[in-house]
């Protein structure tokens, strides 16, 4: 008997996965696909499904029975402790990154402005070399030390929480590469942000805590190795994602909603509590660090050192006449966001196909070349604009024109002939991205920017962001998206101010709405993004307007393509299961998907040589186990994973000479933890196991180690219903079987509401499922499968 479940090979089951995802080759793909398409689709060779299902084998039940009454309180306490540690760790990482970025940028701008007073070309040379050194350090760390640290990491984390394990994304070296790589890429002035990488950083910290540290670097502890299942690690990684957003934007509630809306595929109330607690801890840690740094102890890290764009002193109210131009901002955001997604998809695909395959040197050269181009543009373009005289500012505005070199603020004096002049284009280019956004959002600064300067910056920065995204450096798109949106938003605000002369309109308000519209049009987030924008601007009055532009921009963007993270996940070969099945699945059955497929099954007592042969000739990760019934018919008694078979083959203690089932006295040789795959490695391989000729001739009883109760669906169930079951339960395998011959019992809601004392519950149970148990049958245990019917699919 052939076939089985496969997590990365384009056989029949690979084609079934194609039908369930929106990968580029999914449309119209038949049973045969070209080799080039398969190579592109499964470029991530180590992609494998996670085991979120509880495997209730003998070792698991023995471990559950041996646990003391103090184990559950200890388990819960440790979860809350880890939530605390994740919050503290992610907050400290965010503080370190921001400290480094702000100080590197401050030193760079201070040195540049001091030198250009004497020599423009020497200042340009120093500025360019400073940026090149930082970007080179970032790309060198990523290419030579932590390849998985490239990009934002959000598509990979989203895939992990969706049930896809991509090797390397949660390693200790990935964490180090993400932190130091973000400092180099953002501090080097690239059109990238550090907020996406902070989400990945929080996930790495959570995963490392869950596995007790890193054994490879001797940073591990045994006493915390209690979260050994993929289910527990999934909860911790979810907390880490929320902590990353909370640390990046100082938006704890937005972090919780981001984890719920954007990255996780599985949620429950207990997890909500822990995620909320983790985000609150991050907020406290970041707030404490900012209060300490405001005293001047952190160098250039001061009032502008952490993202928060307070525009509470801006526009107090809005008129219904403004709703139309605000809706126009939403349309522009949807169009530019969809175009951004499409352009980055094409360029990244071209880069991965033709450029990055040539080696690390090409990747390093590419990043350095983009850094050089960015430095030239940011240094040359302001010279094309004339300096403007400083406006008359309110005495209580706290804004100084021009602001002192090396500090954050509006009105930058860049190569101006007079002291009381500023260059509006340099005000955007010669600030960190956080400070530039704060300037664009600022109130009481009418006519600070000219329309020509805003259009010039929008075109150049948009182009740089498209080209830079996809290079081999840690790269987030939150802040660049805010930069792009706030630029055209302020541009629209200028026209509105000129048109509605009698209304109290602030250009900074429209910059905020433009930022929200572009992020909505690109990333397609709504609720979480709305809350994040309100938290970082500290202005609740703008909530209805933000909701309006988000709804419009998302609707416009959805008309053209999918969100940025979904597009990038597709490009990376991450088989995400969307929240809803495709419409065509409602007209398909489970039998239709596995019509041309066969299942590799193993007998309960198998020869070792047969098991080795199956593992060597197949890449499948799940195998049905078949036994003979009393009447000689074949019965499927469970499912055994490849990883479990490899553990048994390597241990060799369960080999037996007899081809008959083993007795109960030899079942206590393994603990449940023996079968746990380390989170930071690919696990065991059949090539790593060496057996002698005598050992290959022995037998192995698989019954104690299989999952005796896998999920089963009838063959005529609609594929849409199977899809929902698969995704909502976080499954890896589903058995497709014929219709059972009879019903043993029927469980309703009242059968699940067990009372600890009283006869009512027992009476209800006796009337339904317990009667079946007394007859020695489990629910569904009479589903006898004939040998020809074993050709059905194990969906993986």
GROMACS .gro file of C-alpha atoms in nm, residues 243-620:
model
  378
  243UNK     CA    1   0.471   4.226   2.294
  244UNK     CA    2   0.665   4.323   1.981
  245UNK     CA    3   0.388   4.553   1.857
  246UNK     CA    4   0.334   4.696   2.205
  247UNK     CA    5   0.706   4.773   2.231
  248UNK     CA    6   0.736   4.912   1.878
  249UNK     CA    7   0.447   5.158   1.901
  250UNK     CA    8   0.393   5.189   2.276
  251UNK     CA    9   0.046   5.057   2.200
  252UNK     CA   10  -0.037   4.768   2.438
  253UNK     CA   11  -0.401   4.732   2.335
  254UNK     CA   12  -0.302   4.758   1.970
  255UNK     CA   13  -0.052   4.477   2.028
  256UNK     CA   14  -0.324   4.247   2.161
  257UNK     CA   15  -0.552   4.325   1.869
  258UNK     CA   16  -0.267   4.285   1.618
  259UNK     CA   17  -0.200   3.933   1.746
  260UNK     CA   18  -0.570   3.854   1.730
  261UNK     CA   19  -0.644   4.006   1.389
  262UNK     CA   20  -0.329   3.961   1.187
  263UNK     CA   21  -0.099   3.679   1.296
  264UNK     CA   22  -0.271   3.411   1.501
  265UNK     CA   23  -0.513   3.154   1.362
  266UNK     CA   24  -0.624   3.018   1.698
  267UNK     CA   25  -0.752   3.211   2.000
  268UNK     CA   26  -0.920   3.156   2.336
  269UNK     CA   27  -1.007   3.363   2.642
  270UNK     CA   28  -0.721   3.234   2.862
  271UNK     CA   29  -0.471   3.329   2.594
  272UNK     CA   30  -0.628   3.676   2.572
  273UNK     CA   31  -0.555   3.733   2.941
  274UNK     CA   32  -0.190   3.638   2.910
  275UNK     CA   33  -0.138   3.839   2.591
  276UNK     CA   34  -0.296   4.142   2.754
  277UNK     CA   35  -0.076   4.099   3.061
  278UNK     CA   36   0.237   4.070   2.845
  279UNK     CA   37   0.153   4.388   2.655
  280UNK     CA   38   0.090   4.574   2.980
  281UNK     CA   39   0.431   4.467   3.110
  282UNK     CA   40   0.592   4.596   2.790
  283UNK     CA   41   0.421   4.932   2.833
  284UNK     CA   42   0.552   4.964   3.189
  285UNK     CA   43   0.908   4.870   3.091
  286UNK     CA   44   0.918   5.112   2.796
  287UNK     CA   45   0.763   5.392   2.999
  288UNK     CA   46   1.018   5.347   3.277
  289UNK     CA   47   1.306   5.357   3.030
  290UNK     CA   48   1.173   5.674   2.864
  291UNK     CA   49   1.138   5.851   3.199
  292UNK     CA   50   1.497   5.761   3.280
  293UNK     CA   51   1.625   5.875   2.939
  294UNK     CA   52   1.436   6.205   2.948
  295UNK     CA   53   1.685   6.323   3.210
  296UNK     CA   54   1.955   6.324   2.941
  297UNK     CA   55   2.136   6.005   3.037
  298UNK     CA   56   2.085   5.831   2.703
  299UNK     CA   57   2.276   6.056   2.464
  300UNK     CA   58   2.068   6.155   2.163
  301UNK     CA   59   1.778   5.942   2.285
  302UNK     CA   60   1.537   6.200   2.421
  303UNK     CA   61   1.187   6.323   2.358
  304UNK     CA   62   1.198   6.202   2.000
  305UNK     CA   63   1.358   5.870   2.078
  306UNK     CA   64   1.052   5.649   2.090
  307UNK     CA   65   0.751   5.631   1.866
  308UNK     CA   66   0.467   5.841   1.996
  309UNK     CA   67   0.332   6.122   1.785
  310UNK     CA   68   0.125   6.329   2.022
  311UNK     CA   69  -0.109   6.552   1.824
  312UNK     CA   70  -0.355   6.603   2.109
  313UNK     CA   71  -0.300   6.978   2.073
  314UNK     CA   72  -0.407   6.976   1.709
  315UNK     CA   73  -0.746   6.986   1.542
  316UNK     CA   74  -1.023   6.968   1.802
  317UNK     CA   75  -1.320   6.906   1.576
  318UNK     CA   76  -1.406   6.841   1.215
  319UNK     CA   77  -1.681   6.940   0.977
  320UNK     CA   78  -1.895   6.716   0.760
  321UNK     CA   79  -1.752   6.907   0.467
  322UNK     CA   80  -1.418   6.740   0.539
  323UNK     CA   81  -1.551   6.385   0.505
  324UNK     CA   82  -1.523   6.390   0.126
  325UNK     CA   83  -1.152   6.481   0.112
  326UNK     CA   84  -1.090   6.230   0.390
  327UNK     CA   85  -1.261   5.960   0.182
  328UNK     CA   86  -1.038   6.066  -0.109
  329UNK     CA   87  -0.739   6.003   0.118
  330UNK     CA   88  -0.875   5.652   0.178
  331UNK     CA   89  -0.904   5.589  -0.196
  332UNK     CA   90  -0.550   5.714  -0.257
  333UNK     CA   91  -0.423   5.492   0.026
  334UNK     CA   92  -0.597   5.186  -0.118
  335UNK     CA   93  -0.457   5.247  -0.465
  336UNK     CA   94  -0.100   5.324  -0.355
  337UNK     CA   95  -0.105   5.038  -0.102
  338UNK     CA   96  -0.220   4.784  -0.360
  339UNK     CA   97   0.040   4.913  -0.605
  340UNK     CA   98   0.307   4.886  -0.337
  341UNK     CA   99   0.215   4.523  -0.269
  342UNK     CA  100   0.224   4.434  -0.635
  343UNK     CA  101   0.553   4.609  -0.706
  344UNK     CA  102   0.727   4.457  -0.404
  345UNK     CA  103   0.595   4.116  -0.505
  346UNK     CA  104   0.738   4.143  -0.857
  347UNK     CA  105   1.071   4.288  -0.747
  348UNK     CA  106   1.117   4.041  -0.463
  349UNK     CA  107   1.035   3.751  -0.694
  350UNK     CA  108   1.287   3.876  -0.949
  351UNK     CA  109   1.546   3.932  -0.675
  352UNK     CA  110   1.505   3.582  -0.534
  353UNK     CA  111   1.509   3.420  -0.879
  354UNK     CA  112   1.801   3.595  -1.044
  355UNK     CA  113   1.996   3.795  -0.788
  356UNK     CA  114   2.015   3.623  -0.450
  357UNK     CA  115   2.095   3.286  -0.604
  358UNK     CA  116   2.436   3.420  -0.698
  359UNK     CA  117   2.559   3.414  -0.339
  360UNK     CA  118   2.618   3.624  -0.032
  361UNK     CA  119   2.850   3.872  -0.199
  362UNK     CA  120   2.578   3.979  -0.440
  363UNK     CA  121   2.335   4.030  -0.152
  364UNK     CA  122   2.590   4.241   0.036
  365UNK     CA  123   2.672   4.444  -0.276
  366UNK     CA  124   2.302   4.501  -0.346
  367UNK     CA  125   2.231   4.635   0.004
  368UNK     CA  126   2.537   4.861  -0.003
  369UNK     CA  127   2.443   4.992  -0.348
  370UNK     CA  128   2.091   5.078  -0.229
  371UNK     CA  129   2.244   5.248   0.075
  372UNK     CA  130   2.467   5.457  -0.152
  373UNK     CA  131   2.174   5.556  -0.376
  374UNK     CA  132   1.963   5.646  -0.070
  375UNK     CA  133   2.242   5.863   0.072
  376UNK     CA  134   2.290   6.044  -0.260
  377UNK     CA  135   1.918   6.113  -0.298
  378UNK     CA  136   1.874   6.236   0.059
  379UNK     CA  137   2.182   6.460   0.034
  380UNK     CA  138   2.135   6.601  -0.317
  381UNK     CA  139   1.758   6.658  -0.341
  382UNK     CA  140   1.742   6.920  -0.060
  383UNK     CA  141   1.993   7.129  -0.255
  384UNK     CA  142   1.738   7.162  -0.535
  385UNK     CA  143   1.500   7.342  -0.298
  386UNK     CA  144   1.550   7.699  -0.188
  387UNK     CA  145   1.565   7.777   0.183
  388UNK     CA  146   1.259   7.944   0.332
  389UNK     CA  147   1.251   8.208   0.606
  390UNK     CA  148   1.140   8.084   0.948
  391UNK     CA  149   0.770   8.150   1.014
  392UNK     CA  150   0.631   8.330   1.313
  393UNK     CA  151   0.562   8.054   1.565
  394UNK     CA  152   0.356   8.066   1.879
  395UNK     CA  153   0.567   8.114   2.191
  396UNK     CA  154   0.404   7.818   2.366
  397UNK     CA  155   0.433   7.576   2.074
  398UNK     CA  156   0.770   7.440   2.189
  399UNK     CA  157   0.900   7.450   1.830
  400UNK     CA  158   1.225   7.626   1.748
  401UNK     CA  159   1.320   7.746   1.400
  402UNK     CA  160   1.570   7.633   1.295
  403UNK     CA  161   1.624   7.356   1.545
  404UNK     CA  162   1.977   7.287   1.678
  405UNK     CA  163   2.181   7.032   1.478
  406UNK     CA  164   2.173   6.678   1.613
  407UNK     CA  165   1.836   6.711   1.783
  408UNK     CA  166   1.491   6.612   1.671
  409UNK     CA  167   1.244   6.867   1.546
  410UNK     CA  168   1.106   7.070   1.260
  411UNK     CA  169   1.278   7.333   1.046
  412UNK     CA  170   1.621   7.192   0.957
  413UNK     CA  171   1.882   7.446   0.841
  414UNK     CA  172   2.058   7.253   0.566
  415UNK     CA  173   2.319   7.453   0.377
  416UNK     CA  174   2.116   7.773   0.409
  417UNK     CA  175   2.292   8.108   0.370
  418UNK     CA  176   2.108   8.272   0.659
  419UNK     CA  177   2.063   8.161   1.019
  420UNK     CA  178   1.687   8.213   1.033
  421UNK     CA  179   1.611   7.993   0.735
  422UNK     CA  180   1.524   7.628   0.691
  423UNK     CA  181   1.501   7.369   0.412
  424UNK     CA  182   1.162   7.196   0.412
  425UNK     CA  183   1.282   6.891   0.216
  426UNK     CA  184   1.582   6.846   0.446
  427UNK     CA  185   1.339   6.859   0.738
  428UNK     CA  186   1.209   6.521   0.621
  429UNK     CA  187   1.531   6.365   0.494
  430UNK     CA  188   1.766   6.472   0.773
  431UNK     CA  189   1.573   6.329   1.065
  432UNK     CA  190   1.518   5.979   1.184
  433UNK     CA  191   1.196   5.833   1.051
  434UNK     CA  192   1.025   5.873   1.389
  435UNK     CA  193   1.117   6.240   1.402
  436UNK     CA  194   1.025   6.301   1.037
  437UNK     CA  195   0.680   6.153   1.099
  438UNK     CA  196   0.642   6.363   1.410
  439UNK     CA  197   0.718   6.668   1.199
  440UNK     CA  198   0.462   6.572   0.936
  441UNK     CA  199   0.201   6.511   1.207
  442UNK     CA  200   0.282   6.831   1.395
  443UNK     CA  201   0.013   7.092   1.454
  444UNK     CA  202   0.051   7.472   1.446
  445UNK     CA  203   0.307   7.444   1.162
  446UNK     CA  204   0.105   7.576   0.867
  447UNK     CA  205   0.290   7.613   0.538
  448UNK     CA  206   0.601   7.441   0.677
  449UNK     CA  207   0.620   7.228   0.365
  450UNK     CA  208   0.565   7.325   0.005
  451UNK     CA  209   0.359   7.105  -0.222
  452UNK     CA  210   0.655   7.057  -0.455
  453UNK     CA  211   0.875   6.928  -0.171
  454UNK     CA  212   0.608   6.685  -0.050
  455UNK     CA  213   0.551   6.546  -0.399
  456UNK     CA  214   0.925   6.510  -0.454
  457UNK     CA  215   0.971   6.325  -0.126
  458UNK     CA  216   0.666   6.105  -0.189
  459UNK     CA  217   0.790   5.987  -0.530
  460UNK     CA  218   1.147   5.926  -0.416
  461UNK     CA  219   1.071   5.761  -0.083
  462UNK     CA  220   0.797   5.544  -0.234
  463UNK     CA  221   1.042   5.421  -0.498
  464UNK     CA  222   1.315   5.361  -0.240
  465UNK     CA  223   1.077   5.170  -0.013
  466UNK     CA  224   0.970   4.943  -0.300
  467UNK     CA  225   1.327   4.868  -0.406
  468UNK     CA  226   1.468   4.831  -0.054
  469UNK     CA  227   1.202   4.592   0.070
  470UNK     CA  228   1.331   4.240   0.007
  471UNK     CA  229   1.701   4.305   0.057
  472UNK     CA  230   1.894   4.079   0.295
  473UNK     CA  231   1.845   4.302   0.602
  474UNK     CA  232   1.579   4.313   0.876
  475UNK     CA  233   1.306   4.528   0.725
  476UNK     CA  234   0.974   4.648   0.858
  477UNK     CA  235   0.711   4.833   0.655
  478UNK     CA  236   0.506   4.999   0.929
  479UNK     CA  237   0.709   5.319   0.956
  480UNK     CA  238   0.789   5.355   0.584
  481UNK     CA  239   0.418   5.312   0.520
  482UNK     CA  240   0.340   5.586   0.771
  483UNK     CA  241   0.601   5.808   0.606
  484UNK     CA  242   0.446   5.761   0.263
  485UNK     CA  243   0.089   5.805   0.383
  486UNK     CA  244   0.157   6.108   0.599
  487UNK     CA  245   0.327   6.279   0.303
  488UNK     CA  246   0.031   6.263   0.065
  489UNK     CA  247  -0.206   6.310   0.358
  490UNK     CA  248  -0.042   6.641   0.447
  491UNK     CA  249  -0.048   6.733   0.080
  492UNK     CA  250  -0.426   6.684   0.070
  493UNK     CA  251  -0.453   6.877   0.397
  494UNK     CA  252  -0.279   7.174   0.238
  495UNK     CA  253  -0.538   7.187  -0.040
  496UNK     CA  254  -0.823   7.149   0.210
  497UNK     CA  255  -0.686   7.434   0.420
  498UNK     CA  256  -0.668   7.651   0.110
  499UNK     CA  257  -1.018   7.554  -0.007
  500UNK     CA  258  -1.204   7.574   0.329
  501UNK     CA  259  -1.053   7.895   0.454
  502UNK     CA  260  -1.295   7.947   0.744
  503UNK     CA  261  -1.265   7.599   0.900
  504UNK     CA  262  -1.023   7.516   1.181
  505UNK     CA  263  -0.824   7.254   0.988
  506UNK     CA  264  -0.480   7.117   1.077
  507UNK     CA  265  -0.254   6.976   0.807
  508UNK     CA  266  -0.112   6.731   1.063
  509UNK     CA  267  -0.454   6.571   1.106
  510UNK     CA  268  -0.467   6.487   0.738
  511UNK     CA  269  -0.112   6.351   0.756
  512UNK     CA  270  -0.229   6.110   1.025
  513UNK     CA  271  -0.526   6.000   0.815
  514UNK     CA  272  -0.300   5.950   0.514
  515UNK     CA  273  -0.070   5.727   0.720
  516UNK     CA  274  -0.366   5.517   0.834
  517UNK     CA  275  -0.499   5.492   0.477
  518UNK     CA  276  -0.172   5.366   0.329
  519UNK     CA  277  -0.125   5.104   0.601
  520UNK     CA  278  -0.486   4.994   0.553
  521UNK     CA  279  -0.440   4.975   0.177
  522UNK     CA  280  -0.115   4.780   0.205
  523UNK     CA  281  -0.149   4.557   0.512
  524UNK     CA  282  -0.533   4.538   0.515
  525UNK     CA  283  -0.559   4.562   0.891
  526UNK     CA  284  -0.853   4.750   1.041
  527UNK     CA  285  -0.930   4.714   1.411
  528UNK     CA  286  -0.574   4.671   1.540
  529UNK     CA  287  -0.436   4.943   1.312
  530UNK     CA  288  -0.711   5.182   1.419
  531UNK     CA  289  -0.629   5.131   1.787
  532UNK     CA  290  -0.253   5.158   1.722
  533UNK     CA  291  -0.298   5.492   1.545
  534UNK     CA  292  -0.514   5.626   1.827
  535UNK     CA  293  -0.265   5.512   2.092
  536UNK     CA  294   0.042   5.658   1.923
  537UNK     CA  295  -0.126   5.993   1.853
  538UNK     CA  296  -0.302   6.030   2.190
  539UNK     CA  297  -0.610   6.178   2.025
  540UNK     CA  298  -0.933   5.983   2.069
  541UNK     CA  299  -1.137   6.246   1.885
  542UNK     CA  300  -0.989   6.132   1.556
  543UNK     CA  301  -1.114   5.773   1.598
  544UNK     CA  302  -1.418   5.804   1.363
  545UNK     CA  303  -1.202   5.960   1.092
  546UNK     CA  304  -0.937   5.687   1.120
  547UNK     CA  305  -1.211   5.424   1.095
  548UNK     CA  306  -1.347   5.591   0.782
  549UNK     CA  307  -1.018   5.601   0.590
  550UNK     CA  308  -0.928   5.246   0.699
  551UNK     CA  309  -1.257   5.105   0.573
  552UNK     CA  310  -1.227   5.288   0.240
  553UNK     CA  311  -0.859   5.204   0.185
  554UNK     CA  312  -0.905   4.835   0.271
  555UNK     CA  313  -1.206   4.804   0.040
  556UNK     CA  314  -1.016   4.964  -0.247
  557UNK     CA  315  -0.703   4.757  -0.184
  558UNK     CA  316  -0.895   4.428  -0.162
  559UNK     CA  317  -1.032   4.494  -0.509
  560UNK     CA  318  -0.681   4.454  -0.656
  561UNK     CA  319  -0.483   4.204  -0.450
  562UNK     CA  320  -0.420   4.057  -0.106
  563UNK     CA  321  -0.243   4.215   0.189
  564UNK     CA  322   0.132   4.262   0.206
  565UNK     CA  323   0.199   3.977   0.450
  566UNK     CA  324  -0.020   3.730   0.260
  567UNK     CA  325   0.159   3.815  -0.065
  568UNK     CA  326   0.501   3.775   0.093
  569UNK     CA  327   0.401   3.448   0.262
  570UNK     CA  328   0.289   3.316  -0.075
  571UNK     CA  329   0.618   3.419  -0.232
  572UNK     CA  330   0.815   3.241   0.042
  573UNK     CA  331   0.622   2.918  -0.013
  574UNK     CA  332   0.445   2.931   0.325
  575UNK     CA  333   0.117   2.738   0.279
  576UNK     CA  334  -0.115   2.957   0.485
  577UNK     CA  335  -0.471   2.843   0.544
  578UNK     CA  336  -0.693   3.148   0.510
  579UNK     CA  337  -0.974   3.217   0.752
  580UNK     CA  338  -1.235   3.112   0.495
  581UNK     CA  339  -1.236   2.833   0.237
  582UNK     CA  340  -1.265   2.915  -0.129
  583UNK     CA  341  -1.607   2.907  -0.287
  584UNK     CA  342  -1.512   2.616  -0.514
  585UNK     CA  343  -1.456   2.396  -0.208
  586UNK     CA  344  -1.828   2.399  -0.132
  587UNK     CA  345  -1.884   2.196  -0.447
  588UNK     CA  346  -1.604   1.949  -0.372
  589UNK     CA  347  -1.593   1.659  -0.130
  590UNK     CA  348  -1.306   1.512   0.066
  591UNK     CA  349  -1.311   1.216  -0.173
  592UNK     CA  350  -1.252   1.449  -0.470
  593UNK     CA  351  -0.927   1.576  -0.322
  594UNK     CA  352  -0.779   1.232  -0.260
  595UNK     CA  353  -0.923   1.047  -0.557
  596UNK     CA  354  -0.588   0.969  -0.722
  597UNK     CA  355  -0.389   0.915  -0.407
  598UNK     CA  356  -0.283   0.617  -0.205
  599UNK     CA  357  -0.190   0.589   0.158
  600UNK     CA  358   0.126   0.435   0.293
  601UNK     CA  359   0.017   0.238   0.596
  602UNK     CA  360   0.210   0.022   0.839
  603UNK     CA  361   0.096  -0.295   1.017
  604UNK     CA  362   0.079  -0.276   1.394
  605UNK     CA  363   0.381  -0.506   1.433
  606UNK     CA  364   0.620  -0.405   1.156
  607UNK     CA  365   0.964  -0.527   1.067
  608UNK     CA  366   1.232  -0.267   1.128
  609UNK     CA  367   1.364  -0.306   0.775
  610UNK     CA  368   1.016  -0.228   0.636
  611UNK     CA  369   0.987   0.084   0.850
  612UNK     CA  370   1.329   0.203   0.737
  613UNK     CA  371   1.236   0.136   0.375
  614UNK     CA  372   0.914   0.336   0.407
  615UNK     CA  373   1.093   0.629   0.568
  616UNK     CA  374   1.365   0.631   0.304
  617UNK     CA  375   1.133   0.608   0.005
  618UNK     CA  376   0.872   0.856   0.127
  619UNK     CA  377   0.881   1.209   0.262
  620UNK     CA  378   0.546   1.172   0.435
   0.00000   0.00000   0.00000
